[in-house]
mmCIF file of C-alpha atoms in Angstrom:
data_model
loop_
_atom_site.group_PDB
_atom_site.id
_atom_site.type_symbol
_atom_site.label_atom_id
_atom_site.label_comp_id
_atom_site.label_asym_id
_atom_site.label_seq_id
_atom_site.Cartn_x
_atom_site.Cartn_y
_atom_site.Cartn_z
ATOM 1 C CA UNK J 280 7.432 -9.738 -1.583
ATOM 2 C CA UNK J 281 9.177 -7.702 1.139
ATOM 3 C CA UNK J 282 10.754 -9.650 3.972
ATOM 4 C CA UNK J 283 13.927 -9.868 6.085
ATOM 5 C CA UNK J 284 15.856 -11.234 3.034
ATOM 6 C CA UNK J 285 14.920 -8.313 0.780
ATOM 7 C CA UNK J 286 15.288 -5.774 3.639
ATOM 8 C CA UNK J 287 19.010 -6.588 3.882
ATOM 9 C CA UNK J 288 19.687 -4.949 0.486
ATOM 10 C CA UNK J 289 18.684 -1.516 1.869
ATOM 11 C CA UNK J 290 21.373 0.245 3.909
ATOM 12 C CA UNK J 291 19.760 3.282 5.538
ATOM 13 C CA UNK J 292 21.329 5.481 8.215
ATOM 14 C CA UNK J 293 19.948 7.863 10.798
ATOM 15 C CA UNK J 294 16.193 8.315 11.113
ATOM 16 C CA UNK J 295 15.664 6.758 7.667
ATOM 17 C CA UNK J 296 16.771 3.457 9.149
ATOM 18 C CA UNK J 297 13.573 3.385 11.195
ATOM 19 C CA UNK J 298 11.194 5.428 9.004
ATOM 20 C CA UNK J 299 11.275 4.540 5.299
ATOM 21 C CA UNK J 300 8.899 3.034 2.766
ATOM 22 C CA UNK J 301 11.195 0.198 1.638
ATOM 23 C CA UNK J 302 11.913 -2.119 4.574
ATOM 24 C CA UNK J 303 9.241 -3.968 6.554
ATOM 25 C CA UNK J 304 10.293 -2.264 9.807
ATOM 26 C CA UNK J 305 10.366 1.162 8.170
ATOM 27 C CA UNK J 306 6.897 0.745 6.687
ATOM 28 C CA UNK J 307 5.490 -0.525 9.964
ATOM 29 C CA UNK J 308 6.961 2.401 11.895
ATOM 30 C CA UNK J 309 5.598 4.916 9.343
ATOM 31 C CA UNK J 310 2.125 3.375 9.682
ATOM 32 C CA UNK J 311 2.277 3.441 13.485
ATOM 33 C CA UNK J 312 3.562 7.030 13.422
ATOM 34 C CA UNK J 313 0.655 8.081 11.161
ATOM 35 C CA UNK J 314 -1.905 6.413 13.431
ATOM 36 C CA UNK J 315 -0.204 7.941 16.483
ATOM 37 C CA UNK J 316 -0.288 11.392 14.883
ATOM 38 C CA UNK J 317 -4.012 11.067 14.079
ATOM 39 C CA UNK J 318 -4.741 9.881 17.652
ATOM 40 C CA UNK J 319 -2.795 12.835 19.081
ATOM 41 C CA UNK J 320 -4.686 15.303 16.862
ATOM 42 C CA UNK J 321 -8.050 13.875 17.946
ATOM 43 C CA UNK J 322 -6.976 14.003 21.593
ATOM 44 C CA UNK J 323 -5.796 17.608 21.199
ATOM 45 C CA UNK J 324 -9.067 18.810 19.641
ATOM 46 C CA UNK J 325 -11.171 16.914 22.201
ATOM 47 C CA UNK J 326 -9.281 18.395 25.175
ATOM 48 C CA UNK J 327 -9.244 21.873 23.596
ATOM 49 C CA UNK J 328 -13.039 21.877 23.104
ATOM 50 C CA UNK J 329 -13.533 20.903 26.802
ATOM 51 C CA UNK J 330 -11.373 23.815 28.047
ATOM 52 C CA UNK J 331 -12.770 26.652 25.868
ATOM 53 C CA UNK J 332 -16.311 27.687 26.998
ATOM 54 C CA UNK J 333 -19.128 27.573 24.437
ATOM 55 C CA UNK J 334 -20.285 31.152 25.045
ATOM 56 C CA UNK J 335 -17.882 33.849 26.251
ATOM 57 C CA UNK J 336 -19.340 36.021 29.048
ATOM 58 C CA UNK J 337 -19.533 39.776 28.098
ATOM 59 C CA UNK H 175 -46.475 -3.800 -11.754
ATOM 60 C CA UNK H 176 -44.277 -1.814 -9.344
ATOM 61 C CA UNK H 177 -45.440 -3.817 -6.364
ATOM 62 C CA UNK H 178 -44.935 -7.148 -8.188
ATOM 63 C CA UNK H 179 -41.372 -6.288 -9.171
ATOM 64 C CA UNK H 180 -40.014 -6.298 -5.609
ATOM 65 C CA UNK H 181 -42.300 -8.826 -3.916
ATOM 66 C CA UNK H 182 -39.856 -11.642 -4.697
ATOM 67 C CA UNK H 183 -37.269 -9.932 -2.454
ATOM 68 C CA UNK H 184 -39.526 -9.764 0.621
ATOM 69 C CA UNK H 185 -38.507 -12.382 3.211
ATOM 70 C CA UNK H 186 -41.211 -15.057 3.120
ATOM 71 C CA UNK H 187 -43.301 -15.969 6.139
ATOM 72 C CA UNK H 188 -45.696 -18.827 6.795
ATOM 73 C CA UNK H 189 -48.453 -18.241 9.342
ATOM 74 C CA UNK H 190 -46.459 -15.240 10.578
ATOM 75 C CA UNK H 191 -43.272 -17.301 11.158
ATOM 76 C CA UNK H 192 -40.284 -16.380 8.950
ATOM 77 C CA UNK H 193 -39.164 -19.441 6.981
ATOM 78 C CA UNK H 194 -35.848 -17.924 5.820
ATOM 79 C CA UNK H 195 -33.766 -20.264 8.072
ATOM 80 C CA UNK H 196 -35.404 -23.251 6.345
ATOM 81 C CA UNK H 197 -34.664 -21.774 2.912
ATOM 82 C CA UNK H 198 -31.034 -21.145 3.902
ATOM 83 C CA UNK H 199 -30.615 -24.714 5.189
ATOM 84 C CA UNK H 200 -32.361 -26.296 2.185
ATOM 85 C CA UNK H 201 -29.346 -26.460 -0.238
ATOM 86 C CA UNK H 202 -27.420 -28.644 2.246
ATOM 87 C CA UNK H 203 -29.814 -31.568 1.695
ATOM 88 C CA UNK H 204 -28.995 -31.469 -2.018
ATOM 89 C CA UNK H 205 -25.394 -32.492 -1.307
ATOM 90 C CA UNK H 206 -25.416 -36.119 -0.099
ATOM 91 C CA UNK H 207 -22.399 -36.992 2.014
ATOM 92 C CA UNK H 208 -20.203 -39.862 0.796
ATOM 93 C CA UNK H 209 -20.765 -43.002 2.880
ATOM 94 C CA UNK H 210 -18.917 -45.689 0.894
ATOM 95 C CA UNK H 211 -15.443 -46.184 -0.541
ATOM 96 C CA UNK H 212 -16.901 -46.171 -4.075
ATOM 97 C CA UNK H 213 -20.037 -44.061 -4.196
ATOM 98 C CA UNK H 214 -22.823 -43.672 -6.715
ATOM 99 C CA UNK H 215 -22.557 -41.379 -9.745
ATOM 100 C CA UNK H 216 -24.032 -38.270 -8.115
ATOM 101 C CA UNK H 217 -21.758 -38.390 -5.068
ATOM 102 C CA UNK H 218 -18.716 -39.215 -7.257
ATOM 103 C CA UNK H 219 -19.393 -36.184 -9.483
ATOM 104 C CA UNK H 220 -19.875 -34.021 -6.383
ATOM 105 C CA UNK H 221 -16.563 -35.263 -4.905
ATOM 106 C CA UNK H 222 -14.753 -34.702 -8.201
ATOM 107 C CA UNK H 223 -16.099 -31.115 -8.432
ATOM 108 C CA UNK H 224 -15.139 -30.317 -4.837
ATOM 109 C CA UNK H 225 -11.626 -31.777 -5.349
ATOM 110 C CA UNK H 226 -11.163 -29.813 -8.584
ATOM 111 C CA UNK H 227 -12.273 -26.533 -6.977
ATOM 112 C CA UNK H 228 -10.318 -27.021 -3.773
ATOM 113 C CA UNK H 229 -7.081 -27.954 -5.635
ATOM 114 C CA UNK H 230 -7.341 -24.869 -7.832
ATOM 115 C CA UNK H 231 -8.260 -22.504 -5.006
ATOM 116 C CA UNK H 232 -5.893 -23.753 -2.311
ATOM 117 C CA UNK H 233 -2.773 -24.240 -4.446
ATOM 118 C CA UNK H 234 -1.549 -20.687 -3.652
ATOM 119 C CA UNK H 235 -1.906 -21.092 0.097
ATOM 120 C CA UNK H 236 0.652 -22.023 2.715
ATOM 121 C CA UNK H 237 -0.052 -24.774 5.249
ATOM 122 C CA UNK H 238 -1.788 -22.280 7.552
ATOM 123 C CA UNK H 239 -4.011 -21.020 4.728
ATOM 124 C CA UNK H 240 -4.998 -24.545 3.765
ATOM 125 C CA UNK H 241 -6.609 -25.048 7.182
ATOM 126 C CA UNK H 242 -9.380 -22.854 5.765
ATOM 127 C CA UNK H 243 -10.164 -25.438 3.055
ATOM 128 C CA UNK H 244 -13.418 -26.635 4.616
ATOM 129 C CA UNK H 245 -14.633 -23.078 5.190
ATOM 130 C CA UNK H 246 -13.902 -21.970 1.634
ATOM 131 C CA UNK H 247 -15.411 -25.061 0.004
ATOM 132 C CA UNK H 248 -18.564 -24.801 2.125
ATOM 133 C CA UNK H 249 -18.810 -21.129 1.185
ATOM 134 C CA UNK H 250 -18.591 -21.685 -2.563
ATOM 135 C CA UNK H 251 -21.025 -24.616 -2.462
ATOM 136 C CA UNK H 252 -23.507 -22.697 -0.331
ATOM 137 C CA UNK H 253 -23.476 -19.481 -2.380
ATOM 138 C CA UNK H 254 -23.453 -21.362 -5.712
ATOM 139 C CA UNK H 255 -26.363 -23.627 -4.794
ATOM 140 C CA UNK H 256 -28.373 -20.779 -3.222
ATOM 141 C CA UNK H 257 -27.900 -18.597 -6.308
ATOM 142 C CA UNK H 258 -28.871 -21.439 -8.671
ATOM 143 C CA UNK H 259 -31.969 -22.376 -6.645
ATOM 144 C CA UNK H 260 -32.984 -18.720 -6.727
ATOM 145 C CA UNK H 261 -33.340 -18.932 -10.497
ATOM 146 C CA UNK H 262 -36.321 -21.248 -10.088
ATOM 147 C CA UNK H 263 -39.581 -19.354 -10.693
ATOM 148 C CA UNK H 264 -41.332 -17.933 -7.628
ATOM 149 C CA UNK H 265 -38.439 -18.884 -5.322
ATOM 150 C CA UNK H 266 -36.767 -16.684 -2.716
ATOM 151 C CA UNK H 267 -33.006 -16.097 -2.982
ATOM 152 C CA UNK H 268 -31.341 -15.441 0.394
ATOM 153 C CA UNK H 269 -28.279 -13.920 -1.320
ATOM 154 C CA UNK H 270 -30.365 -10.975 -2.525
ATOM 155 C CA UNK H 271 -30.497 -9.818 1.096
ATOM 156 C CA UNK H 272 -27.623 -7.467 2.005
ATOM 157 C CA UNK H 273 -27.971 -8.473 5.664
ATOM 158 C CA UNK H 274 -27.152 -12.074 4.841
ATOM 159 C CA UNK H 275 -24.207 -11.223 2.589
ATOM 160 C CA UNK H 276 -22.784 -8.837 5.183
ATOM 161 C CA UNK H 277 -23.261 -11.610 7.729
ATOM 162 C CA UNK H 278 -21.037 -13.828 5.569
ATOM 163 C CA UNK H 279 -18.512 -11.220 4.431
ATOM 164 C CA UNK H 280 -17.708 -9.396 7.676
ATOM 165 C CA UNK H 281 -16.823 -12.420 9.870
ATOM 166 C CA UNK H 282 -14.770 -14.051 7.101
ATOM 167 C CA UNK H 283 -12.863 -10.838 6.320
ATOM 168 C CA UNK H 284 -12.370 -10.110 10.044
ATOM 169 C CA UNK H 285 -11.088 -13.673 10.491
ATOM 170 C CA UNK H 286 -8.453 -13.210 7.790
ATOM 171 C CA UNK H 287 -7.364 -9.824 9.176
ATOM 172 C CA UNK H 288 -7.219 -11.141 12.749
ATOM 173 C CA UNK H 289 -5.164 -14.149 11.552
ATOM 174 C CA UNK H 290 -2.739 -11.796 9.833
ATOM 175 C CA UNK H 291 -2.366 -9.502 12.837
ATOM 176 C CA UNK H 292 -1.945 -12.433 15.210
ATOM 177 C CA UNK H 293 0.727 -14.389 13.309
ATOM 178 C CA UNK H 294 2.421 -11.716 11.162
ATOM 179 C CA UNK H 295 1.882 -8.422 13.007
ATOM 180 C CA UNK H 296 4.800 -6.567 11.404
ATOM 181 C CA UNK H 297 3.892 -7.585 7.841
ATOM 182 C CA UNK H 298 0.174 -6.858 8.430
ATOM 183 C CA UNK H 299 0.948 -3.339 9.629
ATOM 184 C CA UNK H 300 3.486 -2.800 6.852
ATOM 185 C CA UNK H 301 0.753 -3.674 4.311
ATOM 186 C CA UNK H 302 -0.829 -0.296 4.954
ATOM 187 C CA UNK H 303 2.088 1.422 3.181
ATOM 188 C CA UNK H 304 2.985 0.306 -0.358
ATOM 189 C CA UNK H 305 6.696 -0.216 -0.897
ATOM 190 C CA UNK H 306 8.517 2.715 -2.493
ATOM 191 C CA UNK H 307 6.007 5.410 -1.564
ATOM 192 C CA UNK H 308 7.511 8.945 -1.721
ATOM 193 C CA UNK H 309 7.990 10.414 1.749
ATOM 194 C CA UNK H 310 5.467 13.333 1.523
ATOM 195 C CA UNK H 311 2.696 10.948 0.427
ATOM 196 C CA UNK H 312 3.104 8.474 3.316
ATOM 197 C CA UNK H 313 0.384 9.782 5.714
ATOM 198 C CA UNK H 314 -2.185 10.139 2.940
ATOM 199 C CA UNK H 315 -1.474 6.682 1.562
ATOM 200 C CA UNK H 316 -1.703 5.069 5.001
ATOM 201 C CA UNK H 317 -5.157 6.623 5.441
ATOM 202 C CA UNK H 318 -6.226 5.525 1.952
ATOM 203 C CA UNK H 319 -4.996 1.953 2.514
ATOM 204 C CA UNK H 320 -6.813 1.806 5.880
ATOM 205 C CA UNK H 321 -10.054 2.932 4.250
ATOM 206 C CA UNK H 322 -9.613 0.412 1.418
ATOM 207 C CA UNK H 323 -9.112 -2.351 3.987
ATOM 208 C CA UNK H 324 -12.362 -1.516 5.778
ATOM 209 C CA UNK H 325 -14.227 -1.210 2.479
ATOM 210 C CA UNK H 326 -13.345 -4.825 1.562
ATOM 211 C CA UNK H 327 -16.186 -6.642 3.422
ATOM 212 C CA UNK H 328 -18.738 -4.048 2.314
ATOM 213 C CA UNK H 329 -17.659 -4.418 -1.318
ATOM 214 C CA UNK H 330 -17.781 -8.201 -1.005
ATOM 215 C CA UNK H 331 -21.362 -8.169 0.279
ATOM 216 C CA UNK H 332 -22.681 -5.431 -2.008
ATOM 217 C CA UNK H 333 -21.127 -7.068 -5.104
ATOM 218 C CA UNK H 334 -23.015 -10.321 -4.499
ATOM 219 C CA UNK H 335 -26.276 -8.614 -3.515
ATOM 220 C CA UNK H 336 -26.255 -6.219 -6.474
ATOM 221 C CA UNK H 337 -25.378 -8.852 -9.069
ATOM 222 C CA UNK H 338 -28.049 -11.340 -7.990
ATOM 223 C CA UNK H 339 -30.743 -8.702 -7.372
ATOM 224 C CA UNK H 340 -30.085 -6.966 -10.700
ATOM 225 C CA UNK H 341 -30.263 -10.262 -12.581
ATOM 226 C CA UNK H 342 -33.575 -11.213 -10.964
ATOM 227 C CA UNK H 343 -35.033 -7.771 -11.636
ATOM 228 C CA UNK H 344 -33.996 -7.922 -15.292
ATOM 229 C CA UNK H 345 -35.595 -11.352 -15.709
ATOM 230 C CA UNK H 346 -38.790 -9.987 -14.120
ATOM 231 C CA UNK H 347 -38.860 -6.916 -16.357
ATOM 232 C CA UNK H 348 -38.054 -8.678 -19.618
ATOM 233 C CA UNK H 349 -40.444 -11.517 -18.781
ATOM 234 C CA UNK H 350 -43.195 -8.981 -18.118
ATOM 235 C CA UNK H 351 -42.366 -7.154 -21.327
ATOM 236 C CA UNK H 352 -42.498 -10.418 -23.324
ATOM 237 C CA UNK H 353 -45.954 -11.212 -21.933
ATOM 238 C CA UNK H 354 -47.255 -7.731 -22.699
ATOM 239 C CA UNK H 355 -45.833 -7.753 -26.221
ATOM 240 C CA UNK H 356 -47.430 -11.094 -27.214
ATOM 241 C CA UNK H 357 -50.809 -9.334 -27.606
ATOM 242 C CA UNK H 358 -49.253 -6.352 -29.423
ATOM 243 C CA UNK H 359 -46.626 -7.709 -31.812
ATOM 244 C CA UNK H 360 -45.652 -11.368 -32.092
ATOM 245 C CA UNK H 361 -42.291 -10.710 -33.766
ATOM 246 C CA UNK H 362 -41.195 -8.230 -31.081
ATOM 247 C CA UNK H 363 -42.391 -10.648 -28.417
ATOM 248 C CA UNK H 364 -40.291 -13.383 -30.001
ATOM 249 C CA UNK H 365 -37.193 -11.162 -30.026
ATOM 250 C CA UNK H 366 -37.815 -10.233 -26.389
ATOM 251 C CA UNK H 367 -38.273 -13.912 -25.565
ATOM 252 C CA UNK H 368 -34.899 -14.702 -27.193
ATOM 253 C CA UNK H 369 -33.319 -11.956 -25.075
ATOM 254 C CA UNK H 370 -34.983 -13.520 -22.012
ATOM 255 C CA UNK H 371 -33.557 -16.955 -22.822
ATOM 256 C CA UNK H 372 -30.049 -15.497 -23.307
ATOM 257 C CA UNK H 373 -30.400 -13.508 -20.079
ATOM 258 C CA UNK H 374 -31.424 -16.626 -18.168
ATOM 259 C CA UNK H 375 -28.346 -18.454 -19.472
ATOM 260 C CA UNK H 376 -26.257 -15.455 -18.402
ATOM 261 C CA UNK H 377 -27.844 -15.526 -14.952
ATOM 262 C CA UNK H 378 -26.894 -19.191 -14.548
ATOM 263 C CA UNK H 379 -23.313 -18.230 -15.305
ATOM 264 C CA UNK H 380 -23.466 -15.169 -13.024
ATOM 265 C CA UNK H 381 -24.815 -17.325 -10.171
ATOM 266 C CA UNK H 382 -21.751 -19.586 -10.331
ATOM 267 C CA UNK H 383 -19.259 -16.823 -11.113
ATOM 268 C CA UNK H 384 -20.404 -14.676 -8.170
ATOM 269 C CA UNK H 385 -20.019 -17.646 -5.815
ATOM 270 C CA UNK H 386 -16.502 -18.198 -7.187
ATOM 271 C CA UNK H 387 -15.576 -14.491 -6.975
ATOM 272 C CA UNK H 388 -16.796 -14.192 -3.370
ATOM 273 C CA UNK H 389 -14.829 -17.258 -2.288
ATOM 274 C CA UNK H 390 -11.750 -16.302 -4.330
ATOM 275 C CA UNK H 391 -11.610 -12.838 -2.760
ATOM 276 C CA UNK H 392 -11.888 -14.298 0.752
ATOM 277 C CA UNK H 393 -9.120 -16.723 -0.245
ATOM 278 C CA UNK H 394 -6.953 -13.821 -1.509
ATOM 279 C CA UNK H 395 -7.495 -11.828 1.693
ATOM 280 C CA UNK H 396 -6.437 -14.953 3.591
ATOM 281 C CA UNK H 397 -3.370 -15.379 1.373
ATOM 282 C CA UNK H 398 -2.328 -11.774 2.079
ATOM 283 C CA UNK H 399 -2.537 -12.464 5.802
ATOM 284 C CA UNK H 400 -0.908 -15.936 6.061
#
């Protein structure tokens, strides 16, 4: 089972230190980043549909 | 015939008042509470069974998980006794109702998830991504794991409902077939009756197994979160 003891065996550098699928912190950050990305996409499409009018005047 | 097949699943009423709460509370009076240091045979057997089940089920849990002992034991006793009482002819089985099973599954599952997020937030979030996942697959797997988490209470409830309902329906159908065949062919009726007896024995086993599976899965969800 992953934990702080098993996380110590992985020596990542750079961005992989915070975003990887091996350490507990890395996995948590990947999950949060995925949820954040989905939330941003939903927000983008909601705001975009408010700005663009339904019927363009000719 | 069609109308008779599903009438046993209609919630019973008496003078317009639904008596389902009484039926749900009924199994509790079949479990006498121990009142002496050395009880009578029935209570001793009941205590022995509860100790056996609780030791086996709670051995995997940490101290925090073992605080759920009363909840889990009550759950298995309730579902087991309700399922067994439902095998009596002309009785109503509350566990055939999806509403009731969802009412049990959702709060218990939500309790385990909330416990996990409260005491082990990092590990609970990290659970959504299996260890060693290749980088390009991470977003897809997070979404899949999230969906599988939310499916858990639904699967728990539907499993119990479907198993008990299907068993009762089969008993109805094969019992009806046996009755019809007695006037047509005695040998075929006898074979069908044998199948009915075997099915009834199976349903007794299914009643207990489904209670155990429901409780075990809740226990496993709790173990993952404590």
